[in-house]
mmCIF file of C-alpha atoms in Angstrom:
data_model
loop_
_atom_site.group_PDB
_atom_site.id
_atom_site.type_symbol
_atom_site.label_atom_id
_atom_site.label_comp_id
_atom_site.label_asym_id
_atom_site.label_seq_id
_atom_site.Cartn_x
_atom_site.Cartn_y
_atom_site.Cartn_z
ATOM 1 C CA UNK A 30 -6.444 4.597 13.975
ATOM 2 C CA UNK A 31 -4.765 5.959 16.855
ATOM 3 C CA UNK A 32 -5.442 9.241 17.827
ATOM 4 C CA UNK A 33 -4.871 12.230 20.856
ATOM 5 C CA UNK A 34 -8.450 12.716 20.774
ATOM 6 C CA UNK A 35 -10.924 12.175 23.810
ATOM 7 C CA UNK A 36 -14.377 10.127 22.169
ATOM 8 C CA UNK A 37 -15.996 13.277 22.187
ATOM 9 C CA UNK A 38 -13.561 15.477 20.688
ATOM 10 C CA UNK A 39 -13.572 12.875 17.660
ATOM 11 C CA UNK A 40 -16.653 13.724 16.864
ATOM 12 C CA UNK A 41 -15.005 16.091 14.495
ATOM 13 C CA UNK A 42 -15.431 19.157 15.682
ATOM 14 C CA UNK A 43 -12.224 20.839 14.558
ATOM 15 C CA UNK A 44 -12.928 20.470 10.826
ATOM 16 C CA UNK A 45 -13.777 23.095 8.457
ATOM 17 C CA UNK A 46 -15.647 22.632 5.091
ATOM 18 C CA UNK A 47 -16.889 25.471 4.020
ATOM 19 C CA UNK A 48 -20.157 24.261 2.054
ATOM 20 C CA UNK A 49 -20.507 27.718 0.595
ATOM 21 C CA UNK A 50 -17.695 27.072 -1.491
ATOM 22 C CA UNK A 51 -18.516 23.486 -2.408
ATOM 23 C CA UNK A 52 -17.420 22.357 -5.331
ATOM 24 C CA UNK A 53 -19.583 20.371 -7.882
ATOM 25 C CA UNK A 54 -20.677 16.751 -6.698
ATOM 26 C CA UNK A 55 -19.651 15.117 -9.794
ATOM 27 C CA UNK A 56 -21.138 11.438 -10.924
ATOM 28 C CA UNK A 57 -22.597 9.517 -7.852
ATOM 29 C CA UNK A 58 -21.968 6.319 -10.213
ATOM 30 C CA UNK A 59 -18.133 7.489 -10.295
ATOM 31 C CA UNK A 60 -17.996 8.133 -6.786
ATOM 32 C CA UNK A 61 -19.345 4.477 -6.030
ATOM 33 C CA UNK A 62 -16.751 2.995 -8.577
ATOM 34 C CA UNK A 63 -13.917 4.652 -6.179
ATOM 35 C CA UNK A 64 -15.380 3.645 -2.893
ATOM 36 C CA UNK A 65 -15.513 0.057 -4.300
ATOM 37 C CA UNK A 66 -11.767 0.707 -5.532
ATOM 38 C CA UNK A 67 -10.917 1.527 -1.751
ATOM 39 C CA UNK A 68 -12.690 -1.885 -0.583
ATOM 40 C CA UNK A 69 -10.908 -3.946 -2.800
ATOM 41 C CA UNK A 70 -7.594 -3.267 -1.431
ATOM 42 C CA UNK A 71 -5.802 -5.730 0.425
ATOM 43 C CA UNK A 72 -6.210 -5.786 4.264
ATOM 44 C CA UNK A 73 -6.161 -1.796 5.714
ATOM 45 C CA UNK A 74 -9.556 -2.739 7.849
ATOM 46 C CA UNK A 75 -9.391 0.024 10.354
ATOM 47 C CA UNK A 76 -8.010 3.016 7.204
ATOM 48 C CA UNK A 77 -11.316 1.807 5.271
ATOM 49 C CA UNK A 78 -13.209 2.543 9.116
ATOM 50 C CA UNK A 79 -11.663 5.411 9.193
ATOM 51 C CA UNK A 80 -11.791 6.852 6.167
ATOM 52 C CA UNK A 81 -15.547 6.309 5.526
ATOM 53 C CA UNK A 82 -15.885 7.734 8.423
ATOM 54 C CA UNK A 83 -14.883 11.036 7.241
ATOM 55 C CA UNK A 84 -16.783 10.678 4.056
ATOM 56 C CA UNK A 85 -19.799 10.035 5.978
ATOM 57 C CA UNK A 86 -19.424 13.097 7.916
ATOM 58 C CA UNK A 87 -18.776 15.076 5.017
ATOM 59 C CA UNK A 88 -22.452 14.201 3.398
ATOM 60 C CA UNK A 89 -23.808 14.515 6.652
ATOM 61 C CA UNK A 90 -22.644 18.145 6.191
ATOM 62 C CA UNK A 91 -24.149 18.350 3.005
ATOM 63 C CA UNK A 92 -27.284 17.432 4.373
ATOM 64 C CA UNK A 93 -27.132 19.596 7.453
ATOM 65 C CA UNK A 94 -26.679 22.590 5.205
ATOM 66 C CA UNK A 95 -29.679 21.446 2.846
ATOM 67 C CA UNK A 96 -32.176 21.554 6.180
ATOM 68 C CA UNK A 97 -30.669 25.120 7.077
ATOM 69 C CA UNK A 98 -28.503 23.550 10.033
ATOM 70 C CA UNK A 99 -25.127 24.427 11.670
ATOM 71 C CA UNK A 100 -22.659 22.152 9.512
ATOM 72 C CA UNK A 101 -19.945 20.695 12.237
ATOM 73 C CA UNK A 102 -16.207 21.295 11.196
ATOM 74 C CA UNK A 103 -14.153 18.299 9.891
ATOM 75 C CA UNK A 104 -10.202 18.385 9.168
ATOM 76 C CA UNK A 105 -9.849 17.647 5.868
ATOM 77 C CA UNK A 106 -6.078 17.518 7.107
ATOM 78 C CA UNK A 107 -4.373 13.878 7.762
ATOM 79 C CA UNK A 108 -1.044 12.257 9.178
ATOM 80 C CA UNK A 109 -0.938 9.049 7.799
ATOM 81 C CA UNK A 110 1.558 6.783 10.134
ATOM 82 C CA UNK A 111 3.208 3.047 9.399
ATOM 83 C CA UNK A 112 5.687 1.235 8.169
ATOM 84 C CA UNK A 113 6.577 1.473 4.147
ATOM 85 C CA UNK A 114 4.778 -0.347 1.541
ATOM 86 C CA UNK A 115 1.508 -0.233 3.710
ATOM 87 C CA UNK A 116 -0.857 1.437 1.170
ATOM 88 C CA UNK A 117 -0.080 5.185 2.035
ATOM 89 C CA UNK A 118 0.548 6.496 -1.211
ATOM 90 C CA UNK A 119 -2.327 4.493 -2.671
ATOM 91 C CA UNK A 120 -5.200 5.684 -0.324
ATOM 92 C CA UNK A 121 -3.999 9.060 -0.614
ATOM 93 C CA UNK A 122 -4.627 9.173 -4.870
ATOM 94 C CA UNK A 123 -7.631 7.381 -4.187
ATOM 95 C CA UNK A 124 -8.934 9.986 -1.306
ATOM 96 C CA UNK A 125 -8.349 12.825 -3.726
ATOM 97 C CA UNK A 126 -10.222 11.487 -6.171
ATOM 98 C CA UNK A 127 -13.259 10.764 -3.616
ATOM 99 C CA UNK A 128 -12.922 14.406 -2.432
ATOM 100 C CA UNK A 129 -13.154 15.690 -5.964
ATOM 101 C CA UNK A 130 -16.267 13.370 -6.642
ATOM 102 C CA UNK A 131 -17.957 14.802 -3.064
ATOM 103 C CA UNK A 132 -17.208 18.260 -4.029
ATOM 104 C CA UNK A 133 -14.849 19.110 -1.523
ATOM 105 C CA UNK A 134 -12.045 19.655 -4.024
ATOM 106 C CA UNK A 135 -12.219 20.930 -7.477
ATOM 107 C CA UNK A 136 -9.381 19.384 -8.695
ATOM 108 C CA UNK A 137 -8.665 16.222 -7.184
ATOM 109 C CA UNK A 138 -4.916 15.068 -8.001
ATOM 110 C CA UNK A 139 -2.590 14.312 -5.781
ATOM 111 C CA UNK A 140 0.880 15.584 -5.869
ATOM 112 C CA UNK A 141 3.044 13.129 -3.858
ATOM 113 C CA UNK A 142 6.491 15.312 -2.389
ATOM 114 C CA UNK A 143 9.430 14.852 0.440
ATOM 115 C CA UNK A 144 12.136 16.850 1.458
ATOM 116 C CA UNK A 145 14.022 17.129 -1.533
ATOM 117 C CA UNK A 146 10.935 18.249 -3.723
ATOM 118 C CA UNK A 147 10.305 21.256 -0.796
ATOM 119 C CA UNK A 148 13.962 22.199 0.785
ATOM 120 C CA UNK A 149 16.630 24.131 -1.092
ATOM 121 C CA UNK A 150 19.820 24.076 -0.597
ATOM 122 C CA UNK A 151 20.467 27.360 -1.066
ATOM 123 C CA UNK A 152 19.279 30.020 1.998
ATOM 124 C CA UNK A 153 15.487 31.884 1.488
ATOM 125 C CA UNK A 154 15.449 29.684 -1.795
ATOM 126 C CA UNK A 155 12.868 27.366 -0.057
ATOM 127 C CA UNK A 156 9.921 29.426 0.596
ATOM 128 C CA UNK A 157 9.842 29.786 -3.025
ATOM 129 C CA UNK A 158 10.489 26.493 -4.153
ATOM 130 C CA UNK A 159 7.629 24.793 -1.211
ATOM 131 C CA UNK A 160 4.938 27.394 -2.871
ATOM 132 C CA UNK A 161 5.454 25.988 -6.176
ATOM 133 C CA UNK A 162 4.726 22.393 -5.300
ATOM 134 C CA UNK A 163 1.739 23.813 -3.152
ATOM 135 C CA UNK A 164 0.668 25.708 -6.002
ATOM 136 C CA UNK A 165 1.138 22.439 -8.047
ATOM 137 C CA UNK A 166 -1.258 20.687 -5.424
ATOM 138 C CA UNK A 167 -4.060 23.367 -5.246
ATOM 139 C CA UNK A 168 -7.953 22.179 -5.856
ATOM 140 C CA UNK A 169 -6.155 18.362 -4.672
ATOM 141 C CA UNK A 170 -3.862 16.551 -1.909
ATOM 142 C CA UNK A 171 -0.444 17.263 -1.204
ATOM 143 C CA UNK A 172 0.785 14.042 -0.267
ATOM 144 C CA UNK A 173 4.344 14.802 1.922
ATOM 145 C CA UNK A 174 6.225 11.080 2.427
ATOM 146 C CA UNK A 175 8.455 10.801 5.184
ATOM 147 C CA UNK A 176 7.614 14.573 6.253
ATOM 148 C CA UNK A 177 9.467 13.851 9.980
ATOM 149 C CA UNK A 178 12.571 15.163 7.979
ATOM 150 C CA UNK A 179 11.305 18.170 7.417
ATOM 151 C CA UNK A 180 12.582 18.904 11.170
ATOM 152 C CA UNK A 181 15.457 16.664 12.306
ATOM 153 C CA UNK A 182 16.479 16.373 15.860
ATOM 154 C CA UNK A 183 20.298 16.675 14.792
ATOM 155 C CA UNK A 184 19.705 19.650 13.097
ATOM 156 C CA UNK A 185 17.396 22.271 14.048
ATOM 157 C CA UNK A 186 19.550 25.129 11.191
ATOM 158 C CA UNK A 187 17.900 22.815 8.747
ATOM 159 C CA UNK A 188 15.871 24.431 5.964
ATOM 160 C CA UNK A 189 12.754 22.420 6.774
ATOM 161 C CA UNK A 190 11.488 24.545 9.105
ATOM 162 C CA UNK A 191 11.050 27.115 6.163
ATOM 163 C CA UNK A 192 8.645 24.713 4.298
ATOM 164 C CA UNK A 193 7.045 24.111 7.293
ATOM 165 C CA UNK A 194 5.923 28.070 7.467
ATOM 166 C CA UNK A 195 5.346 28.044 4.237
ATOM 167 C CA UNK A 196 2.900 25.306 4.208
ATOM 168 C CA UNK A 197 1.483 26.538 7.699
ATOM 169 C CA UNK A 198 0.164 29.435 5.727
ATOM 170 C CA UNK A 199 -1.371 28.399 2.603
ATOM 171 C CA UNK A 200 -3.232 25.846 4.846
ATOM 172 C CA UNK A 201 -4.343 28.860 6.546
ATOM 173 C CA UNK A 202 -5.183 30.846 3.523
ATOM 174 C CA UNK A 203 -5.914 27.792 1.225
ATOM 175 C CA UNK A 204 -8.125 25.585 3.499
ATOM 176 C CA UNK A 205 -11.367 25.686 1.313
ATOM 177 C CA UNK A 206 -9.727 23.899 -1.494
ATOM 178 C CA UNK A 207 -5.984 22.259 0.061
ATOM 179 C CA UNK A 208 -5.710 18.939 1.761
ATOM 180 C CA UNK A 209 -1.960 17.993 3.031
ATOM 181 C CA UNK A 210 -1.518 14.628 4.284
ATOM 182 C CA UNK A 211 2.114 13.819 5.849
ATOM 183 C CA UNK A 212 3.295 10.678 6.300
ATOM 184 C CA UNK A 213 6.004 8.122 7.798
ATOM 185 C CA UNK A 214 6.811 6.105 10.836
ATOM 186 C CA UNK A 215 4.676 6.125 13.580
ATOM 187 C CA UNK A 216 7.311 7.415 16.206
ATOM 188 C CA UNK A 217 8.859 9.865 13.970
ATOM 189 C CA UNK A 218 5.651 11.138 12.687
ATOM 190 C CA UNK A 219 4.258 11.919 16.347
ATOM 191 C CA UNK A 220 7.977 13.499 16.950
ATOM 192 C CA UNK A 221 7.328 15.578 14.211
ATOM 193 C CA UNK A 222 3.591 17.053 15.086
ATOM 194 C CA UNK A 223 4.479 17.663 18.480
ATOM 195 C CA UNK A 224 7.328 19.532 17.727
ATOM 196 C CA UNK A 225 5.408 22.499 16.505
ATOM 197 C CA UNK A 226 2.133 24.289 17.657
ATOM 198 C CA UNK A 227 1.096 25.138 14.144
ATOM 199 C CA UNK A 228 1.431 21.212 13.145
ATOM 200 C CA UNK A 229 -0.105 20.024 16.391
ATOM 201 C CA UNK A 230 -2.755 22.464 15.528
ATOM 202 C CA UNK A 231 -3.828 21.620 12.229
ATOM 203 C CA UNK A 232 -3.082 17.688 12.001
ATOM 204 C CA UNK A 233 -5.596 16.150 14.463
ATOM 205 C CA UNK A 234 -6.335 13.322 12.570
ATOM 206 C CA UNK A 235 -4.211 10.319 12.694
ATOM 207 C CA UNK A 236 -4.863 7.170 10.831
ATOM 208 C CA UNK A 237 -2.380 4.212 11.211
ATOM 209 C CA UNK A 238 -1.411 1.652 8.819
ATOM 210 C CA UNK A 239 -0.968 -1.853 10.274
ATOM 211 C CA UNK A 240 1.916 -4.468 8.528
ATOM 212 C CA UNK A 241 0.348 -6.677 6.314
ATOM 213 C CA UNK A 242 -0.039 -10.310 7.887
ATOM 214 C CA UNK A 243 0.924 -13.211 6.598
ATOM 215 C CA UNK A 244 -2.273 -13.445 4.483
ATOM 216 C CA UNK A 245 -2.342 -10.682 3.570
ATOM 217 C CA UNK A 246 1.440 -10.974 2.132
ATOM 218 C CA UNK A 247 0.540 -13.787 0.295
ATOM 219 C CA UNK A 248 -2.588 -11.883 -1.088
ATOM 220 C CA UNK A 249 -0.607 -9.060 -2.073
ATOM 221 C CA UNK A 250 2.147 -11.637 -3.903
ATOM 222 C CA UNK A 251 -0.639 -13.554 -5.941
ATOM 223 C CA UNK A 252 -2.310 -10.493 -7.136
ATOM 224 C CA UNK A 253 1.348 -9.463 -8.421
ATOM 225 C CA UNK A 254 1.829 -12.760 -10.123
ATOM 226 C CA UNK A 255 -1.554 -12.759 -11.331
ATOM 227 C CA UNK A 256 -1.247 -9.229 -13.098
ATOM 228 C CA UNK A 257 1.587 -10.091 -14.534
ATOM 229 C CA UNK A 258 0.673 -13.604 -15.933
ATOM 230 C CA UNK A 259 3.061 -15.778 -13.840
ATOM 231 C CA UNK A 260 2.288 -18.922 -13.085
ATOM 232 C CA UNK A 261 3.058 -20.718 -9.689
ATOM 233 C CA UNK A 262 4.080 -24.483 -10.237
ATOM 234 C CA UNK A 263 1.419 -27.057 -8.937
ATOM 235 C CA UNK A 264 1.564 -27.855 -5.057
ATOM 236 C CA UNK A 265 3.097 -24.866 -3.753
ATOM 237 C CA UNK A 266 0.707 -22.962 -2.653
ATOM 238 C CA UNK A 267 0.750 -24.056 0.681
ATOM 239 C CA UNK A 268 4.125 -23.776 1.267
ATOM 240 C CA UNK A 269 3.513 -20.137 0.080
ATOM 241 C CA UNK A 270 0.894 -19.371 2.465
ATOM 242 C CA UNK A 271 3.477 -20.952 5.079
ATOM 243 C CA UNK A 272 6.347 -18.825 3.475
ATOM 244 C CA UNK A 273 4.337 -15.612 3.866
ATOM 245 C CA UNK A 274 3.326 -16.429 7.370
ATOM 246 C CA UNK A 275 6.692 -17.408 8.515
ATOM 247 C CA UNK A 276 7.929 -13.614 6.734
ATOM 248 C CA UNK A 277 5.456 -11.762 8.984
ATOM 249 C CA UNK A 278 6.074 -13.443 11.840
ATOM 250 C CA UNK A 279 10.328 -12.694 11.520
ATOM 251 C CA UNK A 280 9.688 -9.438 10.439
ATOM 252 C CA UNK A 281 12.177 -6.586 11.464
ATOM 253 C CA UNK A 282 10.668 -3.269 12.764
ATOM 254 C CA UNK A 283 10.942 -1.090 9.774
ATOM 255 C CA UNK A 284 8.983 -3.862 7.428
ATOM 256 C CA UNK A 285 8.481 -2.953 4.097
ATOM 257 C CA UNK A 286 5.647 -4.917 3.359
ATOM 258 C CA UNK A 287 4.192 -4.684 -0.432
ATOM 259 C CA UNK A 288 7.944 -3.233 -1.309
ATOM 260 C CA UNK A 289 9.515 -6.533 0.518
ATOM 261 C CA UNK A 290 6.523 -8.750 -1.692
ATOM 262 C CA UNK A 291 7.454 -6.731 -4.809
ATOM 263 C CA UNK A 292 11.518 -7.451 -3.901
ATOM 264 C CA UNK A 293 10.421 -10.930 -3.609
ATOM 265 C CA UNK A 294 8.610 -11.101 -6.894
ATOM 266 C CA UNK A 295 12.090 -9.700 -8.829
ATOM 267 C CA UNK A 296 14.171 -11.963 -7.072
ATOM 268 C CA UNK A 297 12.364 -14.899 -7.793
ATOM 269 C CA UNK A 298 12.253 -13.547 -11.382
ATOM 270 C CA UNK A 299 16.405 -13.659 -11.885
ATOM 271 C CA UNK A 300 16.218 -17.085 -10.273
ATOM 272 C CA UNK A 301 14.239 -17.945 -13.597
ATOM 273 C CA UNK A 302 15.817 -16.585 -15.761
ATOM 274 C CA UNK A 303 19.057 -17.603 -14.630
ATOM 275 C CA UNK A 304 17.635 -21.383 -14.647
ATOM 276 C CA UNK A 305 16.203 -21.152 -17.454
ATOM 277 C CA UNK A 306 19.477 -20.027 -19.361
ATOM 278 C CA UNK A 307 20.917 -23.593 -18.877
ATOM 279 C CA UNK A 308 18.120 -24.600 -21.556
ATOM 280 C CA UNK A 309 18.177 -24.463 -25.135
ATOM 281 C CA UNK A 310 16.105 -21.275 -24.534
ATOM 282 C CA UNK A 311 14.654 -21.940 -28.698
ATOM 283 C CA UNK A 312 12.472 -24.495 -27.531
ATOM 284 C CA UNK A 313 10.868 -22.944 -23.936
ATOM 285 C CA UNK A 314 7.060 -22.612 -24.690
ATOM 286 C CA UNK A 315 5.034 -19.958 -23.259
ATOM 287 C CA UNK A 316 4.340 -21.874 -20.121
ATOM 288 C CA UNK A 317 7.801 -22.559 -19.038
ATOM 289 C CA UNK A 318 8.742 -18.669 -19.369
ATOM 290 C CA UNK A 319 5.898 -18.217 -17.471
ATOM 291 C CA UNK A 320 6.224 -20.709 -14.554
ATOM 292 C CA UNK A 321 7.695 -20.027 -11.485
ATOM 293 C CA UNK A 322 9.084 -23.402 -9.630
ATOM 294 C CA UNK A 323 9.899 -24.043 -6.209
ATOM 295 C CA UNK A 324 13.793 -23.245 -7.058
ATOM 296 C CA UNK A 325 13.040 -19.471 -8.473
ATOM 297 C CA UNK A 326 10.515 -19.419 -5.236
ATOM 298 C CA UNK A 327 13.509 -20.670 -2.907
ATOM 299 C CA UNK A 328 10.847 -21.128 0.142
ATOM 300 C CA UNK A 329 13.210 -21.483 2.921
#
């Protein structure tokens, strides 16, 4: 994680749960289940560090207010910075269903938006239309992807900067029960905070996630296959581990990681069928439809 905070300002000392308003700890059994889901995921090391982090400091709190002590303040608020397809989106459902499960919110969903889902195109329409998807979000996360377009450089007439009040307030008003998490390119993302007080304010957490290495990439691409019952010809294996490693190590900036595996996967998919087609498709058993060979992988 890469952050603007000195060691001893990340102690957390901006954040504010208010344990008189705590929610419910649900099932510590269900809780465990999600922390375990969170483990499981491919690669995302230092988000997993981080993240616990904050839990821990959460039931610290909890504690803390049980002996009758000061509880210290911890921003529930979180800009989540990377390239796509690095597990954004994921970690976000799965940290609003951890938060529900600690208490902190009562709902626990997470309503995923952008700039189309919060900017009209019509002028003063987007106050209105921004507190509707908050509303939508209240007692969970609101999960805002690419939210650096909210204020463009080129553009500064843009109606973003009316969702961006908007939201300002209600994490203001709402902050005993309202997450928001924005997210998107690391440059673009610390363009965006800066650019306004009231964001640089209220989003002192950063947590970045890292491309996926080769590994990783070839992790991510078995599990697919795996879930969806294909089956890798004999002997390749290596050459897929090589493949992967060779794909991380070429990559362009903007990687999309798990989309670029999941491209991959469909690609390698029409190569099948397509070579399969030549056959008298009658007599393919369940293991040839099912195979993928080193032509459909094309591991160049």
């Amino acid at each position: 994680m890469t952050s603007r905070h000195t060691p001893k300002e990340t102690s957390y000392g901006y954040i504010t749960v208010n344990c008189r308003k705590r929610k419910k700890q649900k099932d510590p059994k269900k809780l465990e289940k999600l922390l375990d889901e969170l483990d499981s995921l491919t690669g995302l090391d230092s988000v997993k560090k981080e993240i616990k982090s904050i839990i821990g400091l959460v039931k610290l709190n909890e504690q803390r207010k049980k002996q009758g002590l000061e509880e210290s303040s911890v921003s529930l608020h979180l800009v989540f910075s990377g390239n796509p397809g690095t597990g954004k989106t994921t970690v976000a459902r799965l940290l609003a269903s951890i938060y529900k499960e600690l208490g902190v919110l009562s709902k626990g969903q997470c309503k995923e938006t952008d700039y189309e889902g919060l900017v009209s195109q019509y002028v003063s329409e987007t106050p209105i239309k921004t507190k509707e998807v908050i509303e939508e979000a209240m007692g969970g996360i609101l999960f805002i992807d690419e939210a650096y377009t909210l204020s463009p450089e080129d553009n500064p007439r843009d109606h973003g900067q009316e969702a961006i009040d908007t939201l300002l307030k209600y994490m203001e008003d709402k902050r005993d029960d309202f997450m928001v998490i924005v997210a998107g390119y690391p440059n673009e993302m610390k363009r965006f905070i800066t650019s306004n007080p009231g964001l640089e304010s209220r989003f002192t957490t950063y947590i970045h996630f890292e491309d996926y290495n080769g590994k990783e990439l070839y992790d991510i691409f078995m599990h697919m296959v795996s879930k969806e019952e294909w089956i890798i010809q004999d002997g390749l294996n290596e050459q897929l581990r090589e493949f992967f490693l060779k794909t991380y190590e070429n990559r362009p900036e903007n990687f999309a990681n798990a989309r670029e595996i999941r491209n991959y996967l469909d690609l390698c998919k029409k190569r099948q069928a397509l070579r399969l087609a030549n056959n008298n498709i009658d007599k393919l058993s369940k293991k040839d439809l099912q195979t993928l060979s080193k032509e459909d992988l094309n591991l160049v």
